[in-house]
Tab-separated table of C-alpha atoms in Angstrom:
chain	number	residue	atom	x	y	z
A	645	MET	CA	73.083	137.301	94.605
A	646	GLY	CA	70.414	134.670	93.882
A	647	LEU	CA	73.048	132.181	92.763
A	648	ILE	CA	75.073	132.672	95.947
A	649	ASP	CA	71.945	132.286	98.108
A	650	ASP	CA	71.004	129.104	96.219
A	651	LEU	CA	74.518	127.755	96.643
A	652	ASN	CA	74.471	128.586	100.383
A	653	ARG	CA	71.105	126.857	100.832
A	654	PHE	CA	72.330	123.825	98.886
A	655	LEU	CA	75.481	123.596	101.020
A	656	GLU	CA	73.518	124.038	104.259
A	657	ASN	CA	71.086	121.295	103.204
A	658	ARG	CA	73.943	118.963	102.304
A	659	LEU	CA	75.617	119.686	105.642
A	660	GLU	CA	72.395	119.033	107.570
A	661	GLU	CA	71.879	115.787	105.631
A	662	PHE	CA	75.463	114.726	106.313
A	663	ILE	CA	75.083	115.440	110.030
A	664	ARG	CA	71.765	113.540	110.143
A	665	ASN	CA	73.502	110.562	108.534
A	666	ASN	CA	76.427	110.872	110.965
A	667	PRO	CA	74.894	111.521	114.408
A	668	HIS	CA	78.265	111.126	116.115
A	669	LEU	CA	79.411	114.324	114.363
A	670	GLU	CA	76.347	116.166	115.614
A	671	LEU	CA	77.154	115.003	119.133
A	672	GLN	CA	80.744	116.161	118.729
A	673	ALA	CA	79.532	119.578	117.570
A	674	LEU	CA	77.129	119.728	120.505
A	675	GLU	CA	79.905	118.781	122.911
A	676	GLU	CA	82.144	121.475	121.429
A	677	GLN	CA	79.376	124.052	121.818
A	678	LEU	CA	78.920	123.021	125.462
A	679	ARG	CA	82.676	123.215	126.052
A	680	GLU	CA	82.690	126.776	124.719
A	681	GLN	CA	79.699	127.693	126.891
A	682	GLU	CA	81.436	126.209	129.919
A	683	GLU	CA	84.590	128.244	129.192
A	684	ASP	CA	82.505	131.410	128.765
A	685	THR	CA	80.763	130.738	132.070
A	686	LEU	CA	84.072	130.138	133.847
A	687	ARG	CA	85.367	133.449	132.453
A	688	LEU	CA	82.197	135.166	133.659
A	689	VAL	CA	82.653	133.715	137.161
A	690	ALA	CA	86.281	134.885	137.218
A	691	ASP	CA	85.274	138.396	136.081
A	692	LEU	CA	82.518	138.569	138.688
A	693	GLN	CA	84.909	137.422	141.408
A	694	LEU	CA	87.374	140.159	140.414
A	695	GLU	CA	84.563	142.700	140.611
A	696	GLN	CA	83.606	141.305	144.023
A	697	LYS	CA	87.187	141.733	145.232
A	698	ARG	CA	87.212	145.322	143.983
A	699	LEU	CA	83.956	146.062	145.823
A	700	GLN	CA	85.310	144.485	149.007
A	701	ASP	CA	88.389	146.711	148.783
A	702	ASP	CA	86.130	149.755	148.250
A	703	ILE	CA	84.017	148.808	151.273
A	704	LEU	CA	87.116	148.452	153.464
A	705	ALA	CA	88.433	151.827	152.298
A	706	ILE	CA	85.045	153.456	152.993
A	707	ALA	CA	84.910	151.831	156.441
A	708	GLN	CA	88.321	153.302	157.264
A	709	ASP	CA	87.142	156.737	156.074
A	710	ILE	CA	84.014	156.413	158.233
A	711	GLN	CA	86.158	155.636	161.290
A	712	ARG	CA	88.384	158.635	160.556
A	713	TRP	CA	85.431	161.036	160.141
A	714	HIS	CA	83.694	159.623	163.226
A	715	ALA	CA	86.837	160.348	165.257
A	716	ARG	CA	86.863	163.869	163.802
A	717	VAL	CA	83.234	164.393	164.842
A	718	ASP	CA	84.129	163.415	168.418
A	719	LYS	CA	87.299	165.560	168.396
A	720	ALA	CA	85.461	168.645	167.052
A	721	ARG	CA	82.624	168.272	169.579
A	722	SER	CA	85.013	167.885	172.507
A	723	ALA	CA	86.830	171.025	171.355
A	724	GLY	CA	83.531	172.902	171.124
A	725	ARG	CA	83.734	173.300	167.341
A	726	GLU	CA	80.153	172.426	166.465
A	727	ASP	CA	80.602	173.890	162.940
A	728	LEU	CA	83.366	171.360	162.206
A	729	ALA	CA	81.509	168.579	163.978
A	730	GLN	CA	78.418	169.221	161.829
A	731	GLY	CA	80.453	169.056	158.578
A	732	ALA	CA	82.295	165.917	159.709
A	733	GLN	CA	79.025	164.232	160.662
A	734	GLU	CA	77.547	165.014	157.233
A	735	ARG	CA	80.654	163.528	155.602
A	736	GLU	CA	80.364	160.415	157.823
A	737	SER	CA	76.685	160.032	156.849
A	738	ALA	CA	77.525	160.343	153.142
A	739	LEU	CA	80.222	157.687	153.531
A	740	LEU	CA	77.761	155.399	155.345
A	741	ARG	CA	75.304	155.735	152.424
A	742	GLN	CA	78.087	155.034	149.947
A	743	GLY	CA	79.198	151.992	151.971
A	744	ASN	CA	75.633	150.667	152.105
A	745	GLN	CA	75.323	151.116	148.354
A	746	ARG	CA	78.571	149.204	147.731
A	747	TRP	CA	77.446	146.492	150.160
A	748	GLY	CA	74.195	146.069	148.207
A	749	GLN	CA	76.149	145.858	144.954
A	750	MET	CA	78.393	143.199	146.467
A	751	GLU	CA	75.396	141.146	147.650
A	752	GLY	CA	73.906	141.294	144.143
A	753	LEU	CA	77.264	140.254	142.737
A	754	LYS	CA	77.423	137.276	145.101
A	755	GLN	CA	74.042	136.111	143.789
A	756	ARG	CA	75.220	136.461	140.187
A	757	ILE	CA	78.369	134.461	141.008
A	758	THR	CA	76.266	131.700	142.580
A	759	GLN	CA	73.960	131.622	139.538
A	760	ALA	CA	76.902	131.531	137.122
A	761	GLN	CA	78.545	128.703	139.088
A	762	GLU	CA	75.273	126.739	139.042
A	763	LEU	CA	74.985	127.304	135.285
A	764	GLN	CA	78.559	126.096	134.845
A	765	ARG	CA	77.746	122.926	136.808
A	766	GLN	CA	74.630	122.318	134.673
A	767	ILE	CA	76.618	122.785	131.473
A	768	GLN	CA	79.281	120.416	132.790
A	769	VAL	CA	76.633	117.738	133.518
A	770	ARG	CA	75.075	118.184	130.059
A	771	ARG	CA	78.507	117.981	128.471
A	772	GLN	CA	79.212	114.708	130.272
A	773	GLU	CA	75.830	113.362	129.116
A	774	VAL	CA	76.591	114.312	125.519
A	775	LYS	CA	80.077	112.825	125.786
A	776	ALA	CA	78.644	109.555	127.126
A	777	LYS	CA	76.056	109.493	124.345
A	778	ALA	CA	78.755	110.198	121.741
A	779	THR	CA	80.802	107.306	123.100
A	780	GLU	CA	77.714	105.078	122.960
A	781	VAL	CA	76.904	106.122	119.387
A	782	GLU	CA	80.527	105.633	118.333
A	783	ALA	CA	80.561	102.160	119.890
A	784	ALA	CA	77.308	101.255	118.114
A	785	ARG	CA	78.721	102.616	114.873
A	786	ALA	CA	81.938	100.645	115.296
A	787	SER	CA	80.074	97.418	116.098
A	788	SER	CA	77.918	97.784	112.983
A	789	TYR	CA	81.102	97.881	110.849
A	790	GLN	CA	82.791	94.850	112.448
A	791	SER	CA	83.376	91.664	110.504
A	792	PRO	CA	80.928	88.764	110.991
A	793	SER	CA	81.413	86.509	113.995
A	794	GLY	CA	82.910	83.023	113.722
A	795	SER	CA	79.587	81.172	113.344
A	796	GLU	CA	78.431	83.539	110.603
A	797	ALA	CA	81.766	83.232	108.818
A	798	PHE	CA	81.629	79.453	109.018
A	799	ALA	CA	78.187	79.197	107.421
A	800	TRP	CA	78.760	81.414	104.406
A	801	ASN	CA	79.345	78.573	101.973
A	802	GLN	CA	76.962	76.038	103.451
A	803	THR	CA	73.427	75.760	102.232
A	804	SER	CA	70.668	75.936	104.763
A	805	ASN	CA	66.897	75.991	104.873
A	806	ARG	CA	67.038	79.296	106.799
A	807	ASN	CA	66.482	82.501	104.878
A	808	ILE	CA	69.329	84.725	106.070
A	809	PRO	CA	69.255	88.188	104.539
A	810	SER	CA	72.412	89.250	102.829
A	811	GLY	CA	74.048	92.299	104.419
A	812	ALA	CA	72.664	94.281	107.328
A	813	ASP	CA	69.003	94.297	108.249
A	814	PRO	CA	67.627	97.545	106.744
A	815	LEU	CA	64.727	97.718	109.214
A	816	ASP	CA	67.117	97.341	112.135
A	817	ASP	CA	69.306	100.102	110.686
A	818	LYS	CA	66.293	102.390	110.298
A	819	PHE	CA	65.243	101.769	113.910
A	820	ARG	CA	68.739	102.402	115.219
A	821	ARG	CA	68.981	105.648	113.273
A	822	TRP	CA	65.515	106.704	114.458
A	823	GLU	CA	66.356	105.868	118.083
A	824	MET	CA	69.657	107.795	117.900
A	825	ASP	CA	67.892	110.794	116.347
A	826	ASP	CA	65.255	110.622	119.080
A	827	GLU	CA	67.919	110.563	121.803
A	828	LEU	CA	69.741	113.478	120.138
A	829	GLU	CA	66.545	115.509	120.089
A	830	GLN	CA	65.980	114.682	123.777
A	831	LEU	CA	69.516	115.884	124.613
A	832	LYS	CA	68.916	119.081	122.636
A	833	ARG	CA	65.661	119.707	124.502
A	834	ASN	CA	67.428	119.123	127.816
A	835	LEU	CA	70.086	121.669	126.828
A	836	GLY	CA	67.401	124.184	126.012
A	837	ARG	CA	66.104	124.111	129.599
């Protein structure tokens, strides 16, 4: 097992190093994770709304039963059947308690739906931020791989007193990488909120 664990650690380290060297891939993975969270949240909202509909149907059915038993209470009393009236009134009271309980459940469900919808909106905003950042990183990456501009191409074979470094500026590359990593960490922290 030690060999497999070592191999897994090695592969995880290589993957982390690869992702650090390719921040656009990390942003894509983050965007995918947010997309999945958004889909899960939308499913949750849909499930909660179905449950809300079921509770509403239950409440309507209970309300109809309450009306029926209330009419029976009145009918039994007018006929002088206090024994039946008493039983019907107890049934009506039990239905009222049941209706109140369902109503409370529905109110709690409404709050959960509102919270889930707000979470979905927050995830959507974060996803758009990550997408914009990924586009920005991709554009920066593409511009760093472009061919030299016309003035740079013209001067390649001409001697000059200026000391132009050959290739890309390593310090500039390090700063860009550091700045992108910093922005990625900021996005991750924002997602953690």
